[in-house]
GROMACS .gro file of C-alpha atoms in nm:
model
  287
    1MET     CA    1   9.358  11.754   7.915
    2TYR     CA    2   9.658  11.539   8.056
    3ASP     CA    3   9.993  11.667   8.232
    4TRP     CA    4  10.195  11.543   7.966
    5ASN     CA    5  10.518  11.630   8.129
    6ALA     CA    6  10.388  11.378   8.423
    7LEU     CA    7  10.320  11.111   8.166
    8TRP     CA    8  10.651  11.149   8.024
    9HIS     CA    9  10.831  11.105   8.356
   10THR     CA   10  10.599  10.832   8.467
   11HIS     CA   11  10.701  10.631   8.150
   12ALA     CA   12  11.065  10.700   8.188
   13GLY     CA   13  11.264  10.450   7.998
   14LYS     CA   14  11.006  10.365   7.720
   15GLN     CA   15  11.104  10.644   7.523
   16GLN     CA   16  11.273  10.557   7.164
   17ARG     CA   17  11.491  10.772   6.946
   18PHE     CA   18  11.337  10.904   6.646
   19ALA     CA   19  11.521  10.985   6.343
   20SER     CA   20  11.413  11.292   6.152
   21GLU     CA   21  11.547  11.562   5.955
   22THR     CA   22  11.273  11.794   6.065
   23LEU     CA   23  11.405  12.008   6.352
   24ASP     CA   24  11.094  12.156   6.463
   25ILE     CA   25  10.902  11.886   6.655
   26ASN     CA   26  10.563  12.081   6.565
   27GLN     CA   27  10.606  11.977   6.184
   28LEU     CA   28  10.611  11.618   6.208
   29ALA     CA   29  10.277  11.529   6.114
   30PRO     CA   30  10.354  11.401   5.761
   31GLU     CA   31  10.620  11.162   5.901
   32LEU     CA   32  10.401  11.028   6.152
   33GLY     CA   33  10.079  11.002   5.978
   34ALA     CA   34   9.917  11.188   6.285
   35SER     CA   35   9.763  11.502   6.340
   36LEU     CA   36   9.941  11.767   6.599
   37HIS     CA   37   9.734  11.772   6.925
   38ARG     CA   38   9.950  11.987   7.124
   39ALA     CA   39  10.236  12.197   7.014
   40ALA     CA   40  10.548  12.217   7.192
   41ARG     CA   41  10.603  12.560   7.351
   42ASN     CA   42  10.962  12.616   7.368
   43PRO     CA   43  11.265  12.354   7.274
   44HIS     CA   44  11.218  12.177   7.588
   45ASP     CA   45  10.864  12.110   7.589
   46ILE     CA   46  10.642  11.812   7.437
   47ALA     CA   47  10.473  11.783   7.130
   48VAL     CA   48  10.171  11.547   7.098
   49TYR     CA   49  10.059  11.395   6.796
   50ASP     CA   50   9.727  11.208   6.765
   51HIS     CA   51   9.692  10.852   6.580
   52GLY     CA   52   9.331  10.775   6.646
   53ASP     CA   53   9.383  10.518   6.916
   54HIS     CA   54   9.722  10.628   7.055
   55TYR     CA   55   9.913  10.941   7.112
   56SER     CA   56  10.286  11.008   7.020
   57LEU     CA   57  10.467  11.226   7.253
   58LEU     CA   58  10.819  11.383   7.140
   59ARG     CA   59  11.076  11.582   7.296
   60HIS     CA   60  11.411  11.679   7.268
   61ASP     CA   61  11.627  11.489   7.526
   62GLN     CA   62  11.950  11.413   7.430
   63GLY     CA   63  11.838  11.368   7.073
   64LEU     CA   64  11.464  11.349   6.972
   65GLN     CA   65  11.259  11.097   7.174
   66LEU     CA   66  10.937  10.957   7.106
   67LEU     CA   67  10.685  10.796   7.364
   68ARG     CA   68  10.381  10.605   7.233
   69LEU     CA   69  10.086  10.590   7.451
   70GLU     CA   70   9.768  10.393   7.393
   71LYS     CA   71   9.448  10.591   7.457
   72ARG     CA   72   9.283  10.278   7.627
   73VAL     CA   73   9.553  10.304   7.912
   74LEU     CA   74   9.495  10.687   7.969
   75PHE     CA   75   9.253  10.637   8.227
   76ASP     CA   76   9.189  10.801   8.587
   77ILE     CA   77   9.037  10.595   8.874
   78ALA     CA   78   8.897  10.766   9.186
   79ILE     CA   79   8.781  10.547   9.484
   80ARG     CA   80   8.582  10.700   9.791
   81LEU     CA   81   8.332  10.627  10.072
   82VAL     CA   82   8.035  10.854  10.015
   83THR     CA   83   7.879  10.951  10.341
   84ALA     CA   84   7.631  11.236  10.228
   85ASP     CA   85   7.330  11.227  10.006
   86GLU     CA   86   7.436  11.286   9.633
   87GLY     CA   87   7.101  11.203   9.500
   88GLN     CA   88   7.193  10.819   9.428
   89ALA     CA   89   6.937  10.572   9.509
   90LEU     CA   90   7.164  10.399   9.765
   91ALA     CA   91   7.166  10.374  10.149
   92LEU     CA   92   7.455  10.574  10.312
   93PRO     CA   93   7.738  10.496  10.325
   94TYR     CA   94   7.823  10.377   9.989
   95LEU     CA   95   8.139  10.279   9.798
   96GLU     CA   96   8.185  10.453   9.490
   97VAL     CA   97   8.472  10.404   9.209
   98LEU     CA   98   8.463  10.637   8.914
   99VAL     CA   99   8.678  10.553   8.609
  100ASP     CA  100   8.730  10.850   8.349
  101ASN     CA  101   8.920  10.826   8.020
  102LEU     CA  102   8.933  11.171   7.845
  103ALA     CA  103   9.130  11.027   7.557
  104THR     CA  104   8.879  10.774   7.450
  105GLY     CA  105   8.578  10.979   7.593
  106GLU     CA  106   8.486  10.686   7.825
  107ALA     CA  107   8.354  10.718   8.171
  108GLY     CA  108   8.214  10.445   8.410
  109SER     CA  109   8.095  10.408   8.772
  110TRP     CA  110   8.048  10.151   9.027
  111ARG     CA  111   7.895  10.176   9.364
  112ALA     CA  112   7.792   9.941   9.650
  113GLU     CA  113   7.612  10.013   9.990
  114VAL     CA  114   7.854   9.957  10.275
  115ARG     CA  115   7.745   9.808  10.577
  116CYS     CA  116   7.888   9.661  10.912
  117SER     CA  117   7.828   9.304  11.013
  118GLU     CA  118   7.774   9.209  11.382
  119ASP     CA  119   8.144   9.112  11.375
  120GLY     CA  120   8.273   9.437  11.280
  121GLU     CA  121   8.365   9.357  10.920
  122LEU     CA  122   8.297   9.593  10.653
  123LEU     CA  123   8.064   9.442  10.345
  124ALA     CA  124   8.002   9.598  10.017
  125ASN     CA  125   7.684   9.440   9.849
  126ASP     CA  126   7.712   9.187  10.133
  127ALA     CA  127   8.080   9.076  10.026
  128LEU     CA  128   8.361   9.105  10.274
  129LEU     CA  129   8.601   9.425  10.178
  130GLN     CA  130   8.966   9.321  10.150
  131HIS     CA  131   9.267   9.534  10.146
  132GLU     CA  132   9.449   9.348   9.914
  133GLN     CA  133   9.182   9.292   9.632
  134PRO     CA  134   8.907   9.536   9.515
  135PRO     CA  135   8.542   9.424   9.525
  136LEU     CA  136   8.418   9.247   9.215
  137MET     CA  137   8.299   9.520   8.980
  138ASP     CA  138   8.138   9.513   8.634
  139TRP     CA  139   8.245   9.777   8.395
  140PRO     CA  140   8.018   9.740   8.079
  141GLU     CA  141   8.052  10.070   7.944
  142LEU     CA  142   8.442  10.082   7.922
  143SER     CA  143   8.610   9.918   7.612
  144PHE     CA  144   8.924   9.866   7.819
  145ALA     CA  145   8.747   9.685   8.105
  146ASP     CA  146   8.920   9.344   8.027
  147ASP     CA  147   9.289   9.475   7.966
  148ALA     CA  148   9.510   9.359   8.237
  149ARG     CA  149   9.656   9.697   8.287
  150PHE     CA  150   9.331   9.822   8.373
  151ALA     CA  151   9.304   9.535   8.614
  152ALA     CA  152   9.632   9.597   8.786
  153ALA     CA  153   9.582   9.975   8.786
  154LEU     CA  154   9.225   9.934   8.942
  155ARG     CA  155   9.399   9.695   9.218
  156ASP     CA  156   9.655   9.940   9.278
  157SER     CA  157   9.424  10.229   9.334
  158TRP     CA  158   9.197  10.003   9.552
  159GLN     CA  159   9.508   9.918   9.788
  160GLU     CA  160   9.604  10.280   9.815
  161ALA     CA  161   9.237  10.400   9.911
  162ALA     CA  162   9.132  10.086  10.118
  163GLU     CA  163   9.298  10.217  10.449
  164ALA     CA  164   9.122  10.569  10.409
  165VAL     CA  165   8.799  10.382  10.285
  166THR     CA  166   8.814  10.187  10.618
  167LEU     CA  167   8.882  10.466  10.820
  168ASP     CA  168   8.591  10.667  10.701
  169ALA     CA  169   8.371  10.374  10.723
  170ALA     CA  170   8.469  10.305  11.070
  171ALA     CA  171   8.413  10.675  11.179
  172TRP     CA  172   8.055  10.651  11.007
  173PHE     CA  173   7.941  10.337  11.192
  174ASN     CA  174   8.097  10.453  11.525
  175ALA     CA  175   7.909  10.785  11.514
  176GLU     CA  176   7.577  10.600  11.403
  177ALA     CA  177   7.619  10.359  11.702
  178LEU     CA  178   7.672  10.665  11.931
  179GLU     CA  179   7.356  10.816  11.805
  180GLN     CA  180   7.165  10.474  11.873
  181HIS     CA  181   7.336  10.405  12.196
  182ALA     CA  182   7.443  10.768  12.340
  183THR     CA  183   7.518  10.626  12.687
  184GLU     CA  184   7.769  10.365  12.575
  185PRO     CA  185   8.132  10.428  12.483
  186PRO     CA  186   8.210  10.481  12.132
  187LEU     CA  187   8.332  10.153  11.941
  188ASP     CA  188   8.677  10.325  11.853
  189ALA     CA  189   8.911  10.041  11.939
  190ARG     CA  190   8.971   9.964  11.561
  191ILE     CA  191   9.047  10.309  11.476
  192GLN     CA  192   9.297  10.350  11.750
  193GLN     CA  193   9.453  10.011  11.624
  194MET     CA  194   9.477  10.168  11.274
  195CYS     CA  195   9.620  10.484  11.408
  196GLU     CA  196   9.881  10.301  11.577
  197ARG     CA  197   9.969  10.108  11.316
  198TYR     CA  198   9.984  10.405  11.065
  199ALA     CA  199  10.203  10.575  11.339
  200GLU     CA  200  10.441  10.294  11.341
  201ILE     CA  201  10.461  10.250  10.957
  202VAL     CA  202  10.534  10.625  10.907
  203ARG     CA  203  10.810  10.624  11.188
  204ARG     CA  204  10.982  10.331  11.023
  205GLU     CA  205  10.974  10.506  10.684
  206GLN     CA  206  11.097  10.820  10.831
  207ALA     CA  207  11.394  10.645  10.993
  208LEU     CA  208  11.491  10.506  10.655
  209LEU     CA  209  11.455  10.798  10.452
  210SER     CA  210  11.650  11.021  10.674
  211ARG     CA  211  11.950  10.806  10.566
  212GLN     CA  212  11.847  10.802  10.194
  213PHE     CA  213  11.819  11.176  10.166
  214SER     CA  214  12.083  11.462  10.246
  215ASP     CA  215  11.992  11.734  10.532
  216GLU     CA  216  11.996  11.986  10.234
  217GLU     CA  217  11.775  11.778  10.034
  218LEU     CA  218  11.540  11.729  10.324
  219LEU     CA  219  11.544  12.112  10.376
  220LEU     CA  220  11.455  12.167   9.988
  221ILE     CA  221  11.158  11.916  10.009
  222ALA     CA  222  11.030  12.109  10.337
  223GLU     CA  223  11.027  12.430  10.163
  224VAL     CA  224  10.830  12.285   9.887
  225LEU     CA  225  10.584  12.139  10.108
  226ARG     CA  226  10.547  12.492  10.301
  227GLY     CA  227  10.364  12.622   9.981
  228VAL     CA  228  10.170  12.283   9.917
  229THR     CA  229   9.817  12.192  10.064
  230PHE     CA  230   9.699  11.838  10.053
  231GLU     CA  231   9.333  11.811  10.049
  232SER     CA  232   9.292  11.435  10.058
  233ALA     CA  233   9.514  11.125  10.106
  234GLU     CA  234   9.532  11.086   9.748
  235SER     CA  235   9.683  11.404   9.681
  236CYS     CA  236   9.988  11.299   9.856
  237ARG     CA  237  10.088  11.102   9.575
  238GLY     CA  238  10.321  11.265   9.315
  239LEU     CA  239  10.527  11.453   9.564
  240TRP     CA  240  10.817  11.477   9.316
  241LEU     CA  241  10.583  11.677   9.084
  242ALA     CA  242  10.558  11.975   9.348
  243VAL     CA  243  10.935  11.948   9.387
  244GLU     CA  244  10.991  11.978   9.027
  245ASN     CA  245  10.775  12.268   8.985
  246ARG     CA  246  10.968  12.444   9.238
  247LEU     CA  247  11.306  12.349   9.098
  248LEU     CA  248  11.181  12.487   8.750
  249GLN     CA  249  11.039  12.794   8.879
  250ASP     CA  250  11.287  12.904   9.177
  251GLU     CA  251  11.591  12.696   9.124
  252LEU     CA  252  11.571  12.584   9.468
  253ASP     CA  253  11.828  12.319   9.383
  254ARG     CA  254  12.103  12.567   9.297
  255LYS     CA  255  12.010  12.776   9.595
  256ARG     CA  256  12.079  12.481   9.832
  257GLY     CA  257  12.349  12.325   9.644
  258VAL     CA  258  12.142  11.998   9.552
  259ASP     CA  259  12.163  11.780   9.228
  260GLY     CA  260  11.812  11.857   9.146
  261ALA     CA  261  11.801  11.586   8.878
  262ALA     CA  262  11.932  11.299   9.121
  263LEU     CA  263  11.679  11.427   9.403
  264LEU     CA  264  11.391  11.383   9.146
  265ARG     CA  265  11.478  11.056   9.048
  266GLN     CA  266  11.490  10.951   9.426
  267LEU     CA  267  11.138  11.106   9.459
  268GLN     CA  268  10.996  10.932   9.149
  269GLN     CA  269  11.103  10.590   9.314
  270LEU     CA  270  10.920  10.661   9.638
  271SER     CA  271  10.622  10.439   9.727
  272TYR     CA  272  10.300  10.610   9.849
  273THR     CA  273  10.365  10.512  10.206
  274GLN     CA  274  10.726  10.671  10.192
  275GLU     CA  275  10.594  10.999  10.031
  276VAL     CA  276  10.330  11.031  10.309
  277ALA     CA  277  10.626  10.967  10.570
  278LEU     CA  278  10.805  11.256  10.425
  279ILE     CA  279  10.483  11.473  10.426
  280GLU     CA  280  10.442  11.374  10.773
  281ALA     CA  281  10.782  11.482  10.869
  282LEU     CA  282  10.843  11.768  10.693
  283ALA     CA  283  10.507  11.944  10.588
  284PRO     CA  284  10.364  12.206  10.837
  285ALA     CA  285  10.045  12.122  11.021
  286GLN     CA  286   9.740  12.207  10.834
  287ASP     CA  287   9.410  12.278  10.971
   0.00000   0.00000   0.00000
């Protein structure tokens, strides 16, 4: 259902000590007044209890720790530009935003046709698309739509996806222009500009990251990346999870003499742009 370990790390610092005489964290239902949703499989694993409107996550970590998570904030947001017919009664291309909350059983979708103005600006439902703010959207099917945390997450997701959406839209409308005016050169100046800016952003971040990580840490990350495939821009987020998995499975930190816990803390603090910069520098080229 959820990656509970990832949620535990994402909300690091929000855990509280939980005093109990029961050593087995799978036997705390009576004390918590909740039902066991997921049992811990080993002494270092997480047990999850369901209270109806929220979950309690418990783990032995320098004492018994408890993390309370409201179900209404356990949503996923996916944003993409759709350029192939998927049965929707919309002209291509169109912008699609999907929200899914497995905990509450709620799901919502928002779609808007995208067009390019005569000035080369992208419009969704005839409103100008901006990188800083998502388009106005209505979510009548979501009980948490008016929650400030949902609005903030939607804004963050949009800002991360906006560049990819813009590039996909530019590619679509350039291809369309080529089909209509086969003898004219492609309208790719905007794409070239974006690529140059992207390369400069990555170069600057790489220069900073080379001083933030040791050579052995970078070699360890590079070894992890050799076994990872990035299918989309969104999949670059959460690099530390891939590293953590290899540390647990193969003990790469011991093999390379690296402080694994410190490395994970550094990786967790990286922005999306910094993660992409690391991947661009260390990951092998993918077809």
